Amino acid sequence: MLRQLQSLITRGRVLTSPAQLAGYSADGLGYKRFMPDAVVIPADADELVAFMRGAKSVGVPVILRGAGTSLSGGPVAAQGGVVVHTSSLKRIREINVEGFWCEVECGVALNDLDAALKPHGVFYPPDPSSGPVCTLGGNIASNAGGAHCFRYGVTSNYVLGVEAVMLDGSVHRFGGPAGGHGPWREDWKRFMIGSEGTLAAFTRFWLRLLPLPEKVWTFRATYPDLRSIEAAIHALVAHPAYPAAIEMIDPRGVAMVEGSQMACGLPKGSFMLLTEIDGPAALVDARVQSIAKLLRDAGSDDVVFSDDEPTRMKLWKARKAAGGLMGQLSADFVVQDAVIPKRALAEVLQLVYDEADAAGIPAVNIFHAGDGNLHPNFLFNSRKPGDLEKVEHISKALMKRVIEVGGTLSGEHGIGNDKAAYMPLVFGPDSMRLQLAVPAAFNPAHQLNPLKVLEARRFVA
Amino acid sequence: MSVEATDHYSNCTHCGFCLAVCPTYILTGDENNSPRGRLRLWSEEAAGKIPRDEWTDFYTSECVGCLACETACPAHVPYGELFEHTRHDHVATHRSHPSPAIRLAAHAVTHQSLFNLAMLPARMMRNLGLTPHPFLLPGKPALLKSTAGYARELMRAKKPTGPRVALLTGCLMEAMFRDINFATVRVLIENNCQVITPENQTCCGTFQEHTGLEGVEALREQNRRAFGPLDVDAIVSNSSGCGYSLAKTLAPNKPVRDVLTFLGDLDLKKREPRSTTARLYVDLPCHLVHGQKAPGIPANVLDATGIPWALAPNAKDCCGSGGVYNLDKPENARAILSAKSAFLNEAEGDPVILGTANHVCMMQWHSAGATGLVTRPYEVKHVIQLLDPGEGFALTPV
Ligand SMILES: Cc1cc2nc3c(=O)[nH]c(=O)nc-3n(C[C@H](O)[C@H](O)[C@H](O)COP(=O)(O)OP(=O)(O)OC[C@H]3O[C@@H](n4cnc5c(N)ncnc54)[C@H](O)[C@@H]3O)c2cc1C
Ligand code: SF4
Ligand code: SF4
């Protein structure tokens, strides 16, 4: 296999030694380890295409990997095979300010794109908290969300076109700078977005941009209990200012923020809410006091707000780094990604606490409250027998309740390998059959990212 | 690897935030060549999941030691400590082989008087303006007079009455860049600080830390004896790397501060503007911002230089010097420097001055011009030199 790979990748790198594969054995769920058989780092898109052309004859699974920040076991070699790392494809090819679009390679890091766009007065709204490192390839393959997706919508709303390479090396463009279907009768790029590396390898994208809002106000409020923060969230959602983001951190999350370099004096034991309004200066300035009043009326006596960029960034930083903060307590964690109707928020969160407390597993909630997109983090010790089983038990109980209240399995992290087992809980047999038919049409042997999304997707050489 | 050390690995949540700031990951795009990757290799080897492998040795050797990953890490993974431990372990078990020249230098710095003597020709060459090596900066170091001797003379002449400050004079700083030490003494005394230079102090041990060689504990012990009992208001260093190392040695009993951070708390004497066109671009050494975790060089200190200043682009990113990294991995170091120094070619100002706070970074920045990465003239200065009242200060009346 080594020789075959070396004949396909001549300018990039082929890694095969155990100590070269270990760095690629996990994604953002560090405790779950899958050793690939090899890793390739194509030097550019042409080499990625050449690799895909020859991949069938290599006869092992092919797993695309961006920054490996997935929280669902996405870019890992669940069935062995070759991991294709896109780290060299990091060119921003064009920023078209008049047309409000840009063209980027799949390995561009999200925040690098943000930084490049800013001087032009435009922005790309999806903002997963992994922004400093996650790639657009990973974002589009997972249809990533983020704090500001409450108002702006998720990644799929901003993808105008996708260039995708199939397993036979054929290159297809779905959509393009003008958006739409491109040369296809149907809007096939919608199949590509969120496909988690199961349909094709993406090389580049055309993305829709928006003008930067003229003015932004960020608010932080803390609440003594779940009931009062829930009241604030419901009131915000109904407010005519239509906040851009509504985020929540629970008391355990607050304690971790306060124990870190992001500490900002949050009261111990409080629930923290973060929200933001943006738009024309005259309009948002006029709404500031009414948002502050809303936050106070819901029961907060600690409301801080600012339109000063460094202060706002500081408020956000605590939220954005929150995922990694788990390491202060435990490096091993499972994070669920369920979406529920907002009216059930307090009830489902209470279930999380009750189940986790009963099992003796710490649960930390840091999530996109406006979207009802829960992220309970269950912290455990992978070296302690029985711990992971407890987490799985709590997760199943949670998922059952989520479905009862009319919610679903995943909002933004994707299904990957980690949540594939929960799919039958949410989707009936007919729906599962149809969902399996789509990847099977693109790569019948499931050579691309097998054992992801659907457990039945096993590669047979 | 000790159990305590391996336990630290378990802090790493694998979030990947550190990849974005790691110069070797940015350079190579290979996850093994990143903080998250290296931690993975070390922990998997320690846990017996992967065999001892020369690729682990290679990826370990590739790390610049800039510690940007520590600042980026929300989980407080003590990367620097783990790295130092691993590097030392690799040298001790012959998995890494520092060159004979590096071994000789590491030995030499532990004998300061011999080292001072051995470096006499280098000081002479700098004095004569002969700087054939790309790392050799122009300057006018005293040939024979030591910093300690100079400080005593100036203290007698000026009789400052303010805070008592103990100065780490360093090994290479003293042997090669004594002019910067002298400037430091002048600036401190001009600002009414009483300067003490403990005679029995020695190299801070950074050289051993950077190379994984034996002997660091003996140096640390000597410095604990030299600085530990002192009754002073501050212990300061004018090299951010040495300051960081001494801080670790004396922690938690005696805080060590970078001299510029310390000066930031004083009502500083200001230098007259030297020309209307001069521009200062400030680079922030890794061991200042990521090691000592200082927010930067205080703005009032930079204002006191009298030169309009701005932070260099990506000021908190590594310049590639990494102690002896630029000798060990010259290609990587040059690629990192190339990206970092490119702005100088277009930077406004006449003269253009690159200011920093660490002598090894100064050498690296100087090499950008000497090796053709920067093609326009520019000066490299320690910020303390830009605050310097000059050699004539000794003669001015009190
Ligand atoms: C601290 C932290 C915070 C996070 N916050 C959020 C958040 O707010 N919102 C959110 O949505 N997610 C979040 N995530 C999850 C994760 O960052 C996102 O899923 C992100 O989109 C993954 O990008 P990546 O480059 O790391 O992709 P990877 O993890 O490398 O891959 C993700 C998936 O995309 C596929 N893929 C990658 N590149 C390509 C390509 N070129 N072609 C085809 N398929 C490809 C992979 O096969 C895999 O299935 C967070 C993760 C962390 C660690
Ligand atoms: S110390 Fe610097 S070079 Fe080494 S892993 Fe950390 S960021 Fe990378
Ligand atoms: S930032 Fe810290 S926790 Fe995250 S991957 Fe790097 S070392 Fe691990």
PDB file of N, CA, C and O in Angstrom, chain B residues 116 123 142-153 169 174 178 181-182 185 197 199:
ATOM      1  N   ASN B 116      33.542  34.289  29.384  1.00  0.00           N
ATOM      2  CA  ASN B 116      33.800  35.698  29.084  1.00  0.00           C
ATOM      3  C   ASN B 116      35.109  35.853  28.320  1.00  0.00           C
ATOM      4  O   ASN B 116      35.202  36.634  27.368  1.00  0.00           O
ATOM      5  N   ARG B 123      33.652  39.918  21.185  1.00  0.00           N
ATOM      6  CA  ARG B 123      33.364  41.298  21.651  1.00  0.00           C
ATOM      7  C   ARG B 123      34.222  42.282  20.881  1.00  0.00           C
ATOM      8  O   ARG B 123      33.778  43.364  20.506  1.00  0.00           O
ATOM      9  N   ALA B 142      31.879  46.478  26.292  1.00  0.00           N
ATOM     10  CA  ALA B 142      33.155  46.680  26.974  1.00  0.00           C
ATOM     11  C   ALA B 142      33.968  45.406  26.828  1.00  0.00           C
ATOM     12  O   ALA B 142      33.414  44.307  26.863  1.00  0.00           O
ATOM     13  N   LEU B 143      35.263  45.551  26.675  1.00  0.00           N
ATOM     14  CA  LEU B 143      36.069  44.352  26.455  1.00  0.00           C
ATOM     15  C   LEU B 143      36.357  43.647  27.765  1.00  0.00           C
ATOM     16  O   LEU B 143      36.249  42.425  27.867  1.00  0.00           O
ATOM     17  N   LEU B 144      36.704  44.410  28.786  1.00  0.00           N
ATOM     18  CA  LEU B 144      37.136  43.776  30.024  1.00  0.00           C
ATOM     19  C   LEU B 144      36.246  44.075  31.218  1.00  0.00           C
ATOM     20  O   LEU B 144      36.030  43.216  32.071  1.00  0.00           O
ATOM     21  N   LYS B 145      35.723  45.285  31.265  1.00  0.00           N
ATOM     22  CA  LYS B 145      34.924  45.641  32.453  1.00  0.00           C
ATOM     23  C   LYS B 145      33.628  44.829  32.488  1.00  0.00           C
ATOM     24  O   LYS B 145      32.936  44.709  31.479  1.00  0.00           O
ATOM     25  N   SER B 146      33.304  44.272  33.654  1.00  0.00           N
ATOM     26  CA  SER B 146      32.092  43.453  33.767  1.00  0.00           C
ATOM     27  C   SER B 146      30.889  44.341  34.087  1.00  0.00           C
ATOM     28  O   SER B 146      31.048  45.482  34.545  1.00  0.00           O
ATOM     29  N   THR B 147      29.716  43.796  33.897  1.00  0.00           N
ATOM     30  CA  THR B 147      28.499  44.533  34.238  1.00  0.00           C
ATOM     31  C   THR B 147      28.466  44.830  35.732  1.00  0.00           C
ATOM     32  O   THR B 147      28.081  45.923  36.155  1.00  0.00           O
ATOM     33  N   ALA B 148      28.892  43.817  36.517  1.00  0.00           N
ATOM     34  CA  ALA B 148      28.879  44.009  37.971  1.00  0.00           C
ATOM     35  C   ALA B 148      29.780  45.177  38.358  1.00  0.00           C
ATOM     36  O   ALA B 148      29.392  46.043  39.164  1.00  0.00           O
ATOM     37  N   GLY B 149      30.975  45.222  37.768  1.00  0.00           N
ATOM     38  CA  GLY B 149      31.929  46.296  38.060  1.00  0.00           C
ATOM     39  C   GLY B 149      31.365  47.644  37.641  1.00  0.00           C
ATOM     40  O   GLY B 149      31.426  48.635  38.385  1.00  0.00           O
ATOM     41  N   TYR B 150      30.763  47.660  36.460  1.00  0.00           N
ATOM     42  CA  TYR B 150      30.203  48.895  35.918  1.00  0.00           C
ATOM     43  C   TYR B 150      29.060  49.388  36.817  1.00  0.00           C
ATOM     44  O   TYR B 150      28.963  50.582  37.139  1.00  0.00           O
ATOM     45  N   ALA B 151      28.212  48.452  37.266  1.00  0.00           N
ATOM     46  CA  ALA B 151      27.074  48.822  38.109  1.00  0.00           C
ATOM     47  C   ALA B 151      27.573  49.414  39.428  1.00  0.00           C
ATOM     48  O   ALA B 151      27.045  50.418  39.910  1.00  0.00           O
ATOM     49  N   ARG B 152      28.622  48.800  39.986  1.00  0.00           N
ATOM     50  CA  ARG B 152      29.160  49.312  41.260  1.00  0.00           C
ATOM     51  C   ARG B 152      29.672  50.736  41.082  1.00  0.00           C
ATOM     52  O   ARG B 152      29.386  51.620  41.890  1.00  0.00           O
ATOM     53  N   GLU B 153      30.417  50.957  39.996  1.00  0.00           N
ATOM     54  CA  GLU B 153      30.964  52.291  39.709  1.00  0.00           C
ATOM     55  C   GLU B 153      29.856  53.330  39.618  1.00  0.00           C
ATOM     56  O   GLU B 153      29.914  54.397  40.231  1.00  0.00           O
ATOM     57  N   THR B 169      22.644  38.999  35.107  1.00  0.00           N
ATOM     58  CA  THR B 169      23.485  39.494  34.008  1.00  0.00           C
ATOM     59  C   THR B 169      23.623  38.479  32.882  1.00  0.00           C
ATOM     60  O   THR B 169      24.007  38.836  31.780  1.00  0.00           O
ATOM     61  N   GLU B 174      26.354  38.553  29.063  1.00  0.00           N
ATOM     62  CA  GLU B 174      27.557  39.129  29.663  1.00  0.00           C
ATOM     63  C   GLU B 174      28.760  38.934  28.741  1.00  0.00           C
ATOM     64  O   GLU B 174      29.576  39.828  28.560  1.00  0.00           O
ATOM     65  N   ARG B 178      27.293  42.544  26.385  1.00  0.00           N
ATOM     66  CA  ARG B 178      27.475  43.313  27.598  1.00  0.00           C
ATOM     67  C   ARG B 178      26.961  44.745  27.434  1.00  0.00           C
ATOM     68  O   ARG B 178      26.543  45.382  28.387  1.00  0.00           O
ATOM     69  N   ASN B 181      23.621  44.963  28.707  1.00  0.00           N
ATOM     70  CA  ASN B 181      23.633  44.965  30.177  1.00  0.00           C
ATOM     71  C   ASN B 181      23.989  46.347  30.716  1.00  0.00           C
ATOM     72  O   ASN B 181      23.377  46.843  31.657  1.00  0.00           O
ATOM     73  N   PHE B 182      24.987  46.959  30.119  1.00  0.00           N
ATOM     74  CA  PHE B 182      25.415  48.291  30.585  1.00  0.00           C
ATOM     75  C   PHE B 182      24.265  49.289  30.400  1.00  0.00           C
ATOM     76  O   PHE B 182      24.001  50.118  31.278  1.00  0.00           O
ATOM     77  N   VAL B 185      21.769  48.836  33.129  1.00  0.00           N
ATOM     78  CA  VAL B 185      22.217  49.435  34.392  1.00  0.00           C
ATOM     79  C   VAL B 185      21.981  50.951  34.352  1.00  0.00           C
ATOM     80  O   VAL B 185      21.453  51.543  35.305  1.00  0.00           O
ATOM     81  N   THR B 197      24.119  43.453  41.583  1.00  0.00           N
ATOM     82  CA  THR B 197      24.425  42.344  40.665  1.00  0.00           C
ATOM     83  C   THR B 197      25.123  41.251  41.472  1.00  0.00           C
ATOM     84  O   THR B 197      26.348  41.261  41.608  1.00  0.00           O
ATOM     85  N   GLU B 199      27.242  38.559  42.878  1.00  0.00           N
ATOM     86  CA  GLU B 199      28.484  38.069  42.274  1.00  0.00           C
ATOM     87  C   GLU B 199      28.408  36.580  41.949  1.00  0.00           C
ATOM     88  O   GLU B 199      28.930  36.128  40.943  1.00  0.00           O
TER      89      GLU B 199
END
